[in-house]
N, CA, C and O atoms as CSV, one atom per row, in Angstrom:
chain,resi,resn,atom,element,x,y,z
A,1,UNK,N,N,91.149,-14.552,-26.111
A,1,UNK,CA,C,90.654,-13.826,-27.248
A,1,UNK,C,C,89.251,-14.291,-27.638
A,1,UNK,O,O,88.368,-13.494,-27.954
A,2,UNK,N,N,89.086,-15.590,-27.603
A,2,UNK,CA,C,87.796,-16.159,-27.945
A,2,UNK,C,C,86.741,-15.708,-26.941
A,2,UNK,O,O,85.602,-15.431,-27.316
A,3,UNK,N,N,87.109,-15.637,-25.697
A,3,UNK,CA,C,86.194,-15.252,-24.638
A,3,UNK,C,C,85.767,-13.796,-24.796
A,3,UNK,O,O,84.610,-13.459,-24.543
A,4,UNK,N,N,86.679,-12.942,-25.208
A,4,UNK,CA,C,86.350,-11.527,-25.392
A,4,UNK,C,C,85.379,-11.366,-26.565
A,4,UNK,O,O,84.449,-10.563,-26.490
A,5,UNK,N,N,85.586,-12.123,-27.648
A,5,UNK,CA,C,84.691,-12.050,-28.802
A,5,UNK,C,C,83.280,-12.497,-28.410
A,5,UNK,O,O,82.291,-11.895,-28.827
A,6,UNK,N,N,83.203,-13.531,-27.626
A,6,UNK,CA,C,81.890,-14.041,-27.203
A,6,UNK,C,C,81.198,-13.013,-26.315
A,6,UNK,O,O,80.000,-12.765,-26.455
A,7,UNK,N,N,81.969,-12.412,-25.392
A,7,UNK,CA,C,81.384,-11.413,-24.497
A,7,UNK,C,C,80.920,-10.182,-25.283
A,7,UNK,O,O,79.834,-9.663,-25.025
A,8,UNK,N,N,81.721,-9.716,-26.228
A,8,UNK,CA,C,81.328,-8.568,-27.049
A,8,UNK,C,C,80.113,-8.912,-27.912
A,8,UNK,O,O,79.203,-8.098,-28.072
A,9,UNK,N,N,80.110,-10.100,-28.454
A,9,UNK,CA,C,78.977,-10.546,-29.260
A,9,UNK,C,C,77.717,-10.620,-28.405
A,9,UNK,O,O,76.640,-10.220,-28.846
A,10,UNK,N,N,77.846,-11.124,-27.202
A,10,UNK,CA,C,76.714,-11.228,-26.284
A,10,UNK,C,C,76.195,-9.844,-25.911
A,10,UNK,O,O,74.983,-9.626,-25.875
A,11,UNK,N,N,77.100,-8.907,-25.634
A,11,UNK,CA,C,76.695,-7.543,-25.293
A,11,UNK,C,C,76.014,-6.883,-26.498
A,11,UNK,O,O,74.974,-6.244,-26.343
A,12,UNK,N,N,76.586,-7.031,-27.683
A,12,UNK,CA,C,76.006,-6.433,-28.891
A,12,UNK,C,C,74.630,-7.024,-29.181
A,12,UNK,O,O,73.701,-6.297,-29.532
A,13,UNK,N,N,74.500,-8.322,-29.037
A,13,UNK,CA,C,73.199,-8.969,-29.262
A,13,UNK,C,C,72.181,-8.537,-28.217
A,13,UNK,O,O,71.008,-8.350,-28.538
A,14,UNK,N,N,72.611,-8.379,-26.982
A,14,UNK,CA,C,71.704,-7.921,-25.920
A,14,UNK,C,C,71.207,-6.513,-26.217
A,14,UNK,O,O,70.022,-6.218,-26.061
A,15,UNK,N,N,72.125,-5.640,-26.650
A,15,UNK,CA,C,71.727,-4.274,-27.003
A,15,UNK,C,C,70.768,-4.302,-28.190
A,15,UNK,O,O,69.781,-3.567,-28.199
A,16,UNK,N,N,71.040,-5.130,-29.180
A,16,UNK,CA,C,70.167,-5.230,-30.353
A,16,UNK,C,C,68.788,-5.751,-29.960
A,16,UNK,O,O,67.775,-5.244,-30.443
A,17,UNK,N,N,68.740,-6.754,-29.093
A,17,UNK,CA,C,67.453,-7.302,-28.636
A,17,UNK,C,C,66.674,-6.238,-27.877
A,17,UNK,O,O,65.471,-6.083,-28.084
A,18,UNK,N,N,67.351,-5.507,-27.002
A,18,UNK,CA,C,66.702,-4.447,-26.233
A,18,UNK,C,C,66.176,-3.355,-27.173
A,18,UNK,O,O,65.041,-2.902,-27.029
A,19,UNK,N,N,67.004,-2.936,-28.132
A,19,UNK,CA,C,66.601,-1.886,-29.072
A,19,UNK,C,C,65.431,-2.349,-29.937
A,19,UNK,O,O,64.494,-1.585,-30.171
A,20,UNK,N,N,65.478,-3.580,-30.407
A,20,UNK,CA,C,64.375,-4.098,-31.223
A,20,UNK,C,C,63.090,-4.235,-30.409
A,20,UNK,O,O,61.995,-4.012,-30.923
A,21,UNK,N,N,63.232,-4.601,-29.137
A,21,UNK,CA,C,62.056,-4.699,-28.267
A,21,UNK,C,C,61.414,-3.331,-28.088
A,21,UNK,O,O,60.196,-3.195,-28.208
A,22,UNK,N,N,62.225,-2.320,-27.804
A,22,UNK,CA,C,61.705,-0.962,-27.646
A,22,UNK,C,C,61.069,-0.490,-28.954
A,22,UNK,O,O,59.988,0.098,-28.942
A,23,UNK,N,N,61.726,-0.741,-30.061
A,23,UNK,CA,C,61.208,-0.341,-31.367
A,23,UNK,C,C,59.882,-1.029,-31.676
A,23,UNK,O,O,58.968,-0.397,-32.204
A,24,UNK,N,N,59.767,-2.303,-31.356
A,24,UNK,CA,C,58.521,-3.022,-31.632
A,24,UNK,C,C,57.387,-2.518,-30.749
A,24,UNK,O,O,56.244,-2.434,-31.200
A,25,UNK,N,N,57.688,-2.180,-29.488
A,25,UNK,CA,C,56.648,-1.650,-28.598
A,25,UNK,C,C,56.158,-0.301,-29.110
A,25,UNK,O,O,54.953,-0.053,-29.168
A,26,UNK,N,N,57.090,0.567,-29.478
A,26,UNK,CA,C,56.708,1.882,-30.001
A,26,UNK,C,C,55.941,1.731,-31.311
A,26,UNK,O,O,54.932,2.407,-31.517
A,27,UNK,N,N,56.397,0.871,-32.179
A,27,UNK,CA,C,55.726,0.635,-33.455
A,27,UNK,C,C,54.318,0.087,-33.235
A,27,UNK,O,O,53.379,0.507,-33.912
A,28,UNK,N,N,54.165,-0.837,-32.303
A,28,UNK,CA,C,52.854,-1.403,-31.987
A,28,UNK,C,C,51.910,-0.316,-31.492
A,28,UNK,O,O,50.753,-0.260,-31.907
A,29,UNK,N,N,52.393,0.541,-30.613
A,29,UNK,CA,C,51.549,1.590,-30.054
A,29,UNK,C,C,51.056,2.533,-31.154
A,29,UNK,O,O,49.862,2.825,-31.229
A,30,UNK,N,N,51.968,3.010,-32.006
A,30,UNK,CA,C,51.568,3.948,-33.051
A,30,UNK,C,C,50.708,3.281,-34.121
A,30,UNK,O,O,49.800,3.913,-34.660
A,31,UNK,N,N,50.974,2.035,-34.430
A,31,UNK,CA,C,50.152,1.316,-35.402
A,31,UNK,C,C,48.746,1.105,-34.854
A,31,UNK,O,O,47.759,1.268,-35.572
A,32,UNK,N,N,48.663,0.744,-33.581
A,32,UNK,CA,C,47.362,0.544,-32.947
A,32,UNK,C,C,46.572,1.844,-32.946
A,32,UNK,O,O,45.382,1.845,-33.262
A,33,UNK,N,N,47.216,2.940,-32.596
A,33,UNK,CA,C,46.549,4.233,-32.562
A,33,UNK,C,C,46.105,4.657,-33.964
A,33,UNK,O,O,44.989,5.144,-34.143
A,34,UNK,N,N,46.966,4.474,-34.937
A,34,UNK,CA,C,46.633,4.830,-36.318
A,34,UNK,C,C,45.480,3.979,-36.840
A,34,UNK,O,O,44.579,4.492,-37.503
A,35,UNK,N,N,45.504,2.700,-36.547
A,35,UNK,CA,C,44.432,1.804,-36.974
A,35,UNK,C,C,43.116,2.188,-36.309
A,35,UNK,O,O,42.065,2.168,-36.949
A,36,UNK,N,N,43.171,2.535,-35.035
A,36,UNK,CA,C,41.971,2.957,-34.313
A,36,UNK,C,C,41.392,4.221,-34.942
A,36,UNK,O,O,40.187,4.295,-35.178
A,37,UNK,N,N,42.232,5.210,-35.213
A,37,UNK,CA,C,41.766,6.462,-35.813
A,37,UNK,C,C,41.187,6.221,-37.209
A,37,UNK,O,O,40.165,6.806,-37.568
A,38,UNK,N,N,41.829,5.375,-37.983
A,38,UNK,CA,C,41.349,5.064,-39.327
A,38,UNK,C,C,39.996,4.360,-39.279
A,38,UNK,O,O,39.096,4.689,-40.053
A,39,UNK,N,N,39.852,3.409,-38.387
A,39,UNK,CA,C,38.588,2.689,-38.243
A,39,UNK,C,C,37.490,3.620,-37.760
A,39,UNK,O,O,36.360,3.558,-38.245
A,40,UNK,N,N,37.815,4.475,-36.813
A,40,UNK,CA,C,36.839,5.434,-36.303
A,40,UNK,C,C,36.367,6.369,-37.412
A,40,UNK,O,O,35.171,6.637,-37.526
A,41,UNK,N,N,37.279,6.860,-38.217
A,41,UNK,CA,C,36.924,7.747,-39.325
A,41,UNK,C,C,36.056,7.016,-40.350
A,41,UNK,O,O,35.059,7.563,-40.822
A,42,UNK,N,N,36.429,5.797,-40.691
A,42,UNK,CA,C,35.672,5.019,-41.678
A,42,UNK,C,C,34.252,4.748,-41.196
A,42,UNK,O,O,33.292,4.905,-41.950
A,43,UNK,N,N,34.124,4.345,-39.945
A,43,UNK,CA,C,32.795,4.051,-39.406
A,43,UNK,C,C,31.948,5.320,-39.293
A,43,UNK,O,O,30.738,5.274,-39.517
A,44,UNK,N,N,32.565,6.441,-38.953
A,44,UNK,CA,C,31.839,7.704,-38.886
A,44,UNK,C,C,31.317,8.099,-40.261
A,44,UNK,O,O,30.172,8.532,-40.392
A,45,UNK,N,N,32.144,7.952,-41.275
A,45,UNK,CA,C,31.713,8.267,-42.638
A,45,UNK,C,C,30.595,7.335,-43.095
A,45,UNK,O,O,29.670,7.763,-43.786
A,46,UNK,N,N,30.680,6.071,-42.714
A,46,UNK,CA,C,29.629,5.111,-43.060
A,46,UNK,C,C,28.311,5.489,-42.391
A,46,UNK,O,O,27.252,5.407,-43.014
A,47,UNK,N,N,28.372,5.901,-41.126
A,47,UNK,CA,C,27.156,6.320,-40.432
A,47,UNK,C,C,26.568,7.583,-41.050
A,47,UNK,O,O,25.347,7.709,-41.152
A,48,UNK,N,N,27.410,8.508,-41.458
A,48,UNK,CA,C,26.915,9.724,-42.110
A,48,UNK,C,C,26.221,9.379,-43.425
A,48,UNK,O,O,25.152,9.911,-43.724
A,49,UNK,N,N,26.823,8.499,-44.200
A,49,UNK,CA,C,26.223,8.091,-45.475
A,49,UNK,C,C,24.898,7.372,-45.247
A,49,UNK,O,O,23.939,7.575,-45.992
A,50,UNK,N,N,24.846,6.537,-44.222
A,50,UNK,CA,C,23.612,5.825,-43.902
A,50,UNK,C,C,22.530,6.797,-43.467
A,50,UNK,O,O,21.374,6.663,-43.869
A,51,UNK,N,N,22.895,7.768,-42.652
A,51,UNK,CA,C,21.923,8.760,-42.198
A,51,UNK,C,C,21.366,9.556,-43.375
A,51,UNK,O,O,20.161,9.798,-43.444
A,52,UNK,N,N,22.217,9.958,-44.285
A,52,UNK,CA,C,21.765,10.702,-45.463
A,52,UNK,C,C,20.847,9.838,-46.315
A,52,UNK,O,O,19.834,10.314,-46.829
A,53,UNK,N,N,21.204,8.571,-46.463
A,53,UNK,CA,C,20.385,7.654,-47.254
A,53,UNK,C,C,19.005,7.468,-46.631
A,53,UNK,O,O,17.998,7.456,-47.339
A,54,UNK,N,N,18.957,7.323,-45.318
A,54,UNK,CA,C,17.671,7.147,-44.631
A,54,UNK,C,C,16.831,8.415,-44.735
A,54,UNK,O,O,15.623,8.341,-44.958
A,55,UNK,N,N,17.459,9.575,-44.578
A,55,UNK,CA,C,16.718,10.829,-44.696
A,55,UNK,C,C,16.172,11.011,-46.107
A,55,UNK,O,O,15.041,11.465,-46.277
A,56,UNK,N,N,16.959,10.663,-47.114
A,56,UNK,CA,C,16.485,10.752,-48.497
A,56,UNK,C,C,15.332,9.787,-48.746
A,56,UNK,O,O,14.353,10.136,-49.406
A,57,UNK,N,N,15.453,8.572,-48.215
A,57,UNK,CA,C,14.402,7.568,-48.369
A,57,UNK,C,C,13.109,8.056,-47.730
A,57,UNK,O,O,12.030,7.936,-48.311
A,58,UNK,N,N,13.233,8.607,-46.529
A,58,UNK,CA,C,12.056,9.082,-45.800
A,58,UNK,C,C,11.416,10.263,-46.528
A,58,UNK,O,O,10.199,10.286,-46.713
A,59,UNK,N,N,12.216,11.236,-46.941
A,59,UNK,CA,C,11.648,12.410,-47.619
A,59,UNK,C,C,11.032,12.020,-48.963
A,59,UNK,O,O,10.014,12.583,-49.366
A,60,UNK,N,N,11.639,11.067,-49.651
A,60,UNK,CA,C,11.081,10.602,-50.925
A,60,UNK,C,C,9.729,9.933,-50.698
A,60,UNK,O,O,8.782,10.174,-51.446
A,61,UNK,N,N,9.638,9.097,-49.673
A,61,UNK,CA,C,8.373,8.416,-49.394
A,61,UNK,C,C,7.292,9.396,-48.953
A,61,UNK,O,O,6.133,9.258,-49.344
A,62,UNK,N,N,7.662,10.382,-48.143
A,62,UNK,CA,C,6.681,11.383,-47.713
A,62,UNK,C,C,6.196,12.186,-48.913
A,62,UNK,O,O,5.005,12.478,-49.029
A,63,UNK,N,N,7.107,12.538,-49.793
A,63,UNK,CA,C,6.732,13.278,-51.000
A,63,UNK,C,C,5.795,12.447,-51.875
A,63,UNK,O,O,4.800,12.960,-52.386
A,64,UNK,N,N,6.112,11.170,-52.045
A,64,UNK,CA,C,5.238,10.289,-52.832
A,64,UNK,C,C,3.851,10.176,-52.205
A,64,UNK,O,O,2.842,10.210,-52.910
A,65,UNK,N,N,3.804,10.043,-50.880
A,65,UNK,CA,C,2.507,9.935,-50.206
A,65,UNK,C,C,1.696,11.217,-50.355
A,65,UNK,O,O,0.483,11.164,-50.557
A,66,UNK,N,N,2.349,12.351,-50.256
A,66,UNK,CA,C,1.631,13.620,-50.405
A,66,UNK,C,C,1.074,13.783,-51.815
A,66,UNK,O,O,-0.065,14.221,-51.977
A,67,UNK,N,N,1.846,13.442,-52.824
A,67,UNK,CA,C,1.334,13.560,-54.197
A,67,UNK,C,C,0.253,12.516,-54.477
A,67,UNK,O,O,-0.699,12.790,-55.207
A,68,UNK,N,N,0.395,11.323,-53.901
A,68,UNK,CA,C,-0.654,10.305,-54.054
A,68,UNK,C,C,-1.946,10.785,-53.403
A,68,UNK,O,O,-3.031,10.621,-53.961
A,69,UNK,N,N,-1.821,11.373,-52.229
A,69,UNK,CA,C,-2.999,11.908,-51.547
A,69,UNK,C,C,-3.683,12.968,-52.407
A,69,UNK,O,O,-4.905,12.951,-52.552
A,70,UNK,N,N,-2.914,13.882,-52.974
A,70,UNK,CA,C,-3.493,14.934,-53.816
A,70,UNK,C,C,-4.178,14.339,-55.039
A,70,UNK,O,O,-5.270,14.769,-55.412
A,71,UNK,N,N,-3.541,13.350,-55.663
A,71,UNK,CA,C,-4.135,12.739,-56.858
A,71,UNK,C,C,-5.437,12.020,-56.535
A,71,UNK,O,O,-6.393,12.087,-57.308
A,72,UNK,N,N,-5.479,11.336,-55.402
A,72,UNK,CA,C,-6.711,10.618,-55.040
A,72,UNK,C,C,-7.795,11.601,-54.619
A,72,UNK,O,O,-8.964,11.412,-54.954
A,73,UNK,N,N,-7.422,12.648,-53.890
A,73,UNK,CA,C,-8.424,13.623,-53.459
A,73,UNK,C,C,-8.925,14.489,-54.612
A,73,UNK,O,O,-9.973,15.122,-54.489
A,74,UNK,N,N,-8.207,14.530,-55.715
A,74,UNK,CA,C,-8.683,15.260,-56.895
A,74,UNK,C,C,-9.784,14.510,-57.628
A,74,UNK,O,O,-10.472,15.087,-58.470
A,75,UNK,N,N,-9.956,13.230,-57.317
A,75,UNK,CA,C,-11.042,12.464,-57.934
A,75,UNK,C,C,-12.376,12.969,-57.382
A,75,UNK,O,O,-12.442,13.416,-56.237
A,76,UNK,N,N,-13.439,12.900,-58.186
A,76,UNK,CA,C,-14.754,13.332,-57.677
A,76,UNK,C,C,-15.256,12.390,-56.576
A,76,UNK,O,O,-14.819,11.244,-56.469
A,77,UNK,N,N,-16.179,12.901,-55.769
A,77,UNK,CA,C,-16.697,12.121,-54.645
A,77,UNK,C,C,-17.332,10.817,-55.113
A,77,UNK,O,O,-17.209,9.795,-54.438
A,78,UNK,N,N,-17.999,10.837,-56.243
A,78,UNK,CA,C,-18.663,9.636,-56.748
A,78,UNK,C,C,-17.656,8.532,-57.066
A,78,UNK,O,O,-18.004,7.352,-57.038
A,79,UNK,N,N,-16.421,8.902,-57.364
A,79,UNK,CA,C,-15.395,7.906,-57.680
A,79,UNK,C,C,-14.846,7.242,-56.422
A,79,UNK,O,O,-14.130,6.245,-56.508
A,80,UNK,N,N,-15.179,7.793,-55.250
A,80,UNK,CA,C,-14.629,7.259,-53.999
A,80,UNK,C,C,-15.697,6.854,-52.990
A,80,UNK,O,O,-15.357,6.559,-51.844
A,81,UNK,N,N,-16.978,6.828,-53.368
A,81,UNK,CA,C,-18.025,6.593,-52.380
A,81,UNK,C,C,-18.281,5.123,-52.069
A,81,UNK,O,O,-19.020,4.829,-51.129
A,82,UNK,N,N,-17.705,4.196,-52.812
A,82,UNK,CA,C,-17.857,2.774,-52.483
A,82,UNK,C,C,-16.546,2.047,-52.784
A,82,UNK,O,O,-15.665,2.561,-53.473
A,83,UNK,N,N,-16.455,0.843,-52.243
A,83,UNK,CA,C,-15.228,0.069,-52.434
A,83,UNK,C,C,-15.007,-0.259,-53.907
A,83,UNK,O,O,-13.879,-0.194,-54.394
A,84,UNK,N,N,-16.062,-0.606,-54.609
A,84,UNK,CA,C,-15.922,-0.918,-56.040
A,84,UNK,C,C,-15.484,0.307,-56.839
A,84,UNK,O,O,-14.649,0.205,-57.737
A,85,UNK,N,N,-16.051,1.459,-56.507
A,85,UNK,CA,C,-15.649,2.683,-57.213
A,85,UNK,C,C,-14.191,3.036,-56.918
A,85,UNK,O,O,-13.468,3.491,-57.804
A,86,UNK,N,N,-13.768,2.829,-55.687
A,86,UNK,CA,C,-12.363,3.108,-55.336
A,86,UNK,C,C,-11.445,2.181,-56.123
A,86,UNK,O,O,-10.427,2.611,-56.666
A,87,UNK,N,N,-11.817,0.898,-56.180
A,87,UNK,CA,C,-10.993,-0.064,-56.927
A,87,UNK,C,C,-10.923,0.330,-58.399
A,87,UNK,O,O,-9.848,0.307,-58.997
A,88,UNK,N,N,-12.058,0.690,-58.984
A,88,UNK,CA,C,-12.092,1.032,-60.410
A,88,UNK,C,C,-11.374,2.342,-60.721
A,88,UNK,O,O,-10.705,2.453,-61.748
A,89,UNK,N,N,-11.506,3.323,-59.852
A,89,UNK,CA,C,-10.972,4.653,-60.168
A,89,UNK,C,C,-9.579,4.903,-59.581
A,89,UNK,O,O,-8.727,5.490,-60.247
A,90,UNK,N,N,-9.346,4.469,-58.363
A,90,UNK,CA,C,-8.042,4.730,-57.727
A,90,UNK,C,C,-7.061,3.588,-57.959
A,90,UNK,O,O,-5.864,3.751,-57.723
A,91,UNK,N,N,-7.540,2.444,-58.414
A,91,UNK,CA,C,-6.651,1.300,-58.640
A,91,UNK,C,C,-5.559,1.594,-59.652
A,91,UNK,O,O,-4.405,1.204,-59.473
A,92,UNK,N,N,-5.938,2.285,-60.718
A,92,UNK,CA,C,-4.943,2.629,-61.745
A,92,UNK,C,C,-3.902,3.604,-61.197
A,92,UNK,O,O,-2.720,3.515,-61.528
A,93,UNK,N,N,-4.353,4.532,-60.357
A,93,UNK,CA,C,-3.414,5.489,-59.749
A,93,UNK,C,C,-2.439,4.757,-58.836
A,93,UNK,O,O,-1.239,5.033,-58.847
A,94,UNK,N,N,-2.963,3.823,-58.045
A,94,UNK,CA,C,-2.094,3.053,-57.140
A,94,UNK,C,C,-1.064,2.246,-57.920
A,94,UNK,O,O,0.109,2.189,-57.552
A,95,UNK,N,N,-1.524,1.621,-59.008
A,95,UNK,CA,C,-0.601,0.823,-59.822
A,95,UNK,C,C,0.466,1.710,-60.459
A,95,UNK,O,O,1.637,1.333,-60.519
A,96,UNK,N,N,0.063,2.884,-60.932
A,96,UNK,CA,C,1.017,3.814,-61.531
A,96,UNK,C,C,2.081,4.228,-60.503
A,96,UNK,O,O,3.272,4.244,-60.816
A,97,UNK,N,N,1.659,4.556,-59.301
A,97,UNK,CA,C,2.620,4.961,-58.263
A,97,UNK,C,C,3.548,3.816,-57.877
A,97,UNK,O,O,4.738,4.024,-57.642
A,98,UNK,N,N,2.999,2.611,-57.815
A,98,UNK,CA,C,3.845,1.461,-57.475
A,98,UNK,C,C,4.915,1.247,-58.539
A,98,UNK,O,O,6.079,1.018,-58.211
A,99,UNK,N,N,4.534,1.320,-59.798
A,99,UNK,CA,C,5.494,1.096,-60.887
A,99,UNK,C,C,6.488,2.243,-61.033
A,99,UNK,O,O,7.687,2.009,-61.189
A,100,UNK,N,N,6.002,3.467,-60.984
A,100,UNK,CA,C,6.902,4.605,-61.207
A,100,UNK,C,C,7.778,4.886,-59.995
A,100,UNK,O,O,8.904,5.359,-60.145
A,101,UNK,N,N,7.282,4.603,-58.802
A,101,UNK,CA,C,8.065,4.855,-57.596
A,101,UNK,C,C,8.955,3.707,-57.206
A,101,UNK,O,O,9.688,3.790,-56.221
A,102,UNK,N,N,8.898,2.614,-57.984
A,102,UNK,CA,C,9.706,1.427,-57.697
A,102,UNK,C,C,9.431,0.921,-56.280
A,102,UNK,O,O,10.354,0.599,-55.532
A,103,UNK,N,N,8.145,0.856,-55.925
A,103,UNK,CA,C,7.720,0.459,-54.585
A,103,UNK,C,C,7.250,-0.988,-54.595
A,103,UNK,O,O,6.904,-1.536,-55.641
A,104,UNK,N,N,7.244,-1.593,-53.422
A,104,UNK,CA,C,6.760,-2.969,-53.318
A,104,UNK,C,C,5.245,-3.027,-53.411
A,104,UNK,O,O,4.694,-3.924,-54.049
A,105,UNK,N,N,4.565,-2.074,-52.777
A,105,UNK,CA,C,3.107,-2.038,-52.819
A,105,UNK,C,C,2.633,-0.637,-52.452
A,105,UNK,O,O,3.289,0.088,-51.704
A,106,UNK,N,N,1.484,-0.280,-52.996
A,106,UNK,CA,C,0.803,0.956,-52.632
A,106,UNK,C,C,-0.625,0.545,-52.323
A,106,UNK,O,O,-1.246,-0.181,-53.099
A,107,UNK,N,N,-1.150,1.004,-51.195
A,107,UNK,CA,C,-2.485,0.567,-50.817
A,107,UNK,C,C,-3.243,1.673,-50.107
A,107,UNK,O,O,-2.667,2.643,-49.615
A,108,UNK,N,N,-4.565,1.489,-50.072
A,108,UNK,CA,C,-5.461,2.393,-49.359
A,108,UNK,C,C,-6.185,1.560,-48.313
A,108,UNK,O,O,-6.680,0.475,-48.618
A,109,UNK,N,N,-6.250,2.053,-47.099
A,109,UNK,CA,C,-7.005,1.388,-46.042
A,109,UNK,C,C,-8.447,1.874,-46.048
A,109,UNK,O,O,-8.707,3.073,-46.156
A,110,UNK,N,N,-9.373,0.947,-45.932
A,110,UNK,CA,C,-10.794,1.286,-45.931
A,110,UNK,C,C,-11.327,1.341,-44.504
A,110,UNK,O,O,-10.649,0.946,-43.555
A,111,UNK,N,N,-12.561,1.840,-44.369
A,111,UNK,CA,C,-13.181,1.973,-43.049
A,111,UNK,C,C,-13.342,0.635,-42.340
A,111,UNK,O,O,-13.224,0.562,-41.117
A,112,UNK,N,N,-13.611,-0.426,-43.101
A,112,UNK,CA,C,-13.869,-1.728,-42.491
A,112,UNK,C,C,-12.589,-2.505,-42.177
A,112,UNK,O,O,-12.661,-3.655,-41.743
A,113,UNK,N,N,-11.429,-1.899,-42.388
A,113,UNK,CA,C,-10.159,-2.549,-42.065
A,113,UNK,C,C,-9.506,-3.253,-43.235
A,113,UNK,O,O,-8.382,-3.738,-43.110
A,114,UNK,N,N,-10.177,-3.319,-44.361
A,114,UNK,CA,C,-9.594,-3.956,-45.540
A,114,UNK,C,C,-8.672,-2.981,-46.261
A,114,UNK,O,O,-8.753,-1.768,-46.071
A,115,UNK,N,N,-7.808,-3.530,-47.080
A,115,UNK,CA,C,-6.886,-2.721,-47.874
A,115,UNK,C,C,-7.142,-2.951,-49.350
A,115,UNK,O,O,-7.475,-4.057,-49.774
A,116,UNK,N,N,-6.983,-1.899,-50.118
A,116,UNK,CA,C,-6.977,-2.027,-51.574
A,116,UNK,C,C,-5.526,-1.877,-51.985
A,116,UNK,O,O,-4.934,-0.807,-51.843
A,117,UNK,N,N,-4.959,-2.963,-52.496
A,117,UNK,CA,C,-3.535,-3.005,-52.810
A,117,UNK,C,C,-3.353,-2.912,-54.311
A,117,UNK,O,O,-4.131,-3.477,-55.080
A,118,UNK,N,N,-2.316,-2.191,-54.723
A,118,UNK,CA,C,-2.026,-2.059,-56.155
A,118,UNK,C,C,-1.586,-3.378,-56.732
A,118,UNK,O,O,-1.299,-3.465,-57.926
């Protein structure tokens, strides 16, 4: 009687081990696939957000440069004919753009290679 109980217990435990092994393999496969899909979706959304942010940054900077160009070109020729005149007349415009645009620096390059920085 004792031997039959041990044999039945051994068979039942073997079936349980086999079933749990199959269940764990299937669970691992579906969890891995689900995790992969979730990570792929998250990273794709992050890249889309980054792309939109970069495009907005670029378009904002181009817009700022175009308006800065118009403002400087609206100054009379006498205000831009020498380095001192540029500093005196365009310096305030550069400083205004730097402060209002929340920029690190705004500058104009001169013919001799020097920069006038806000």
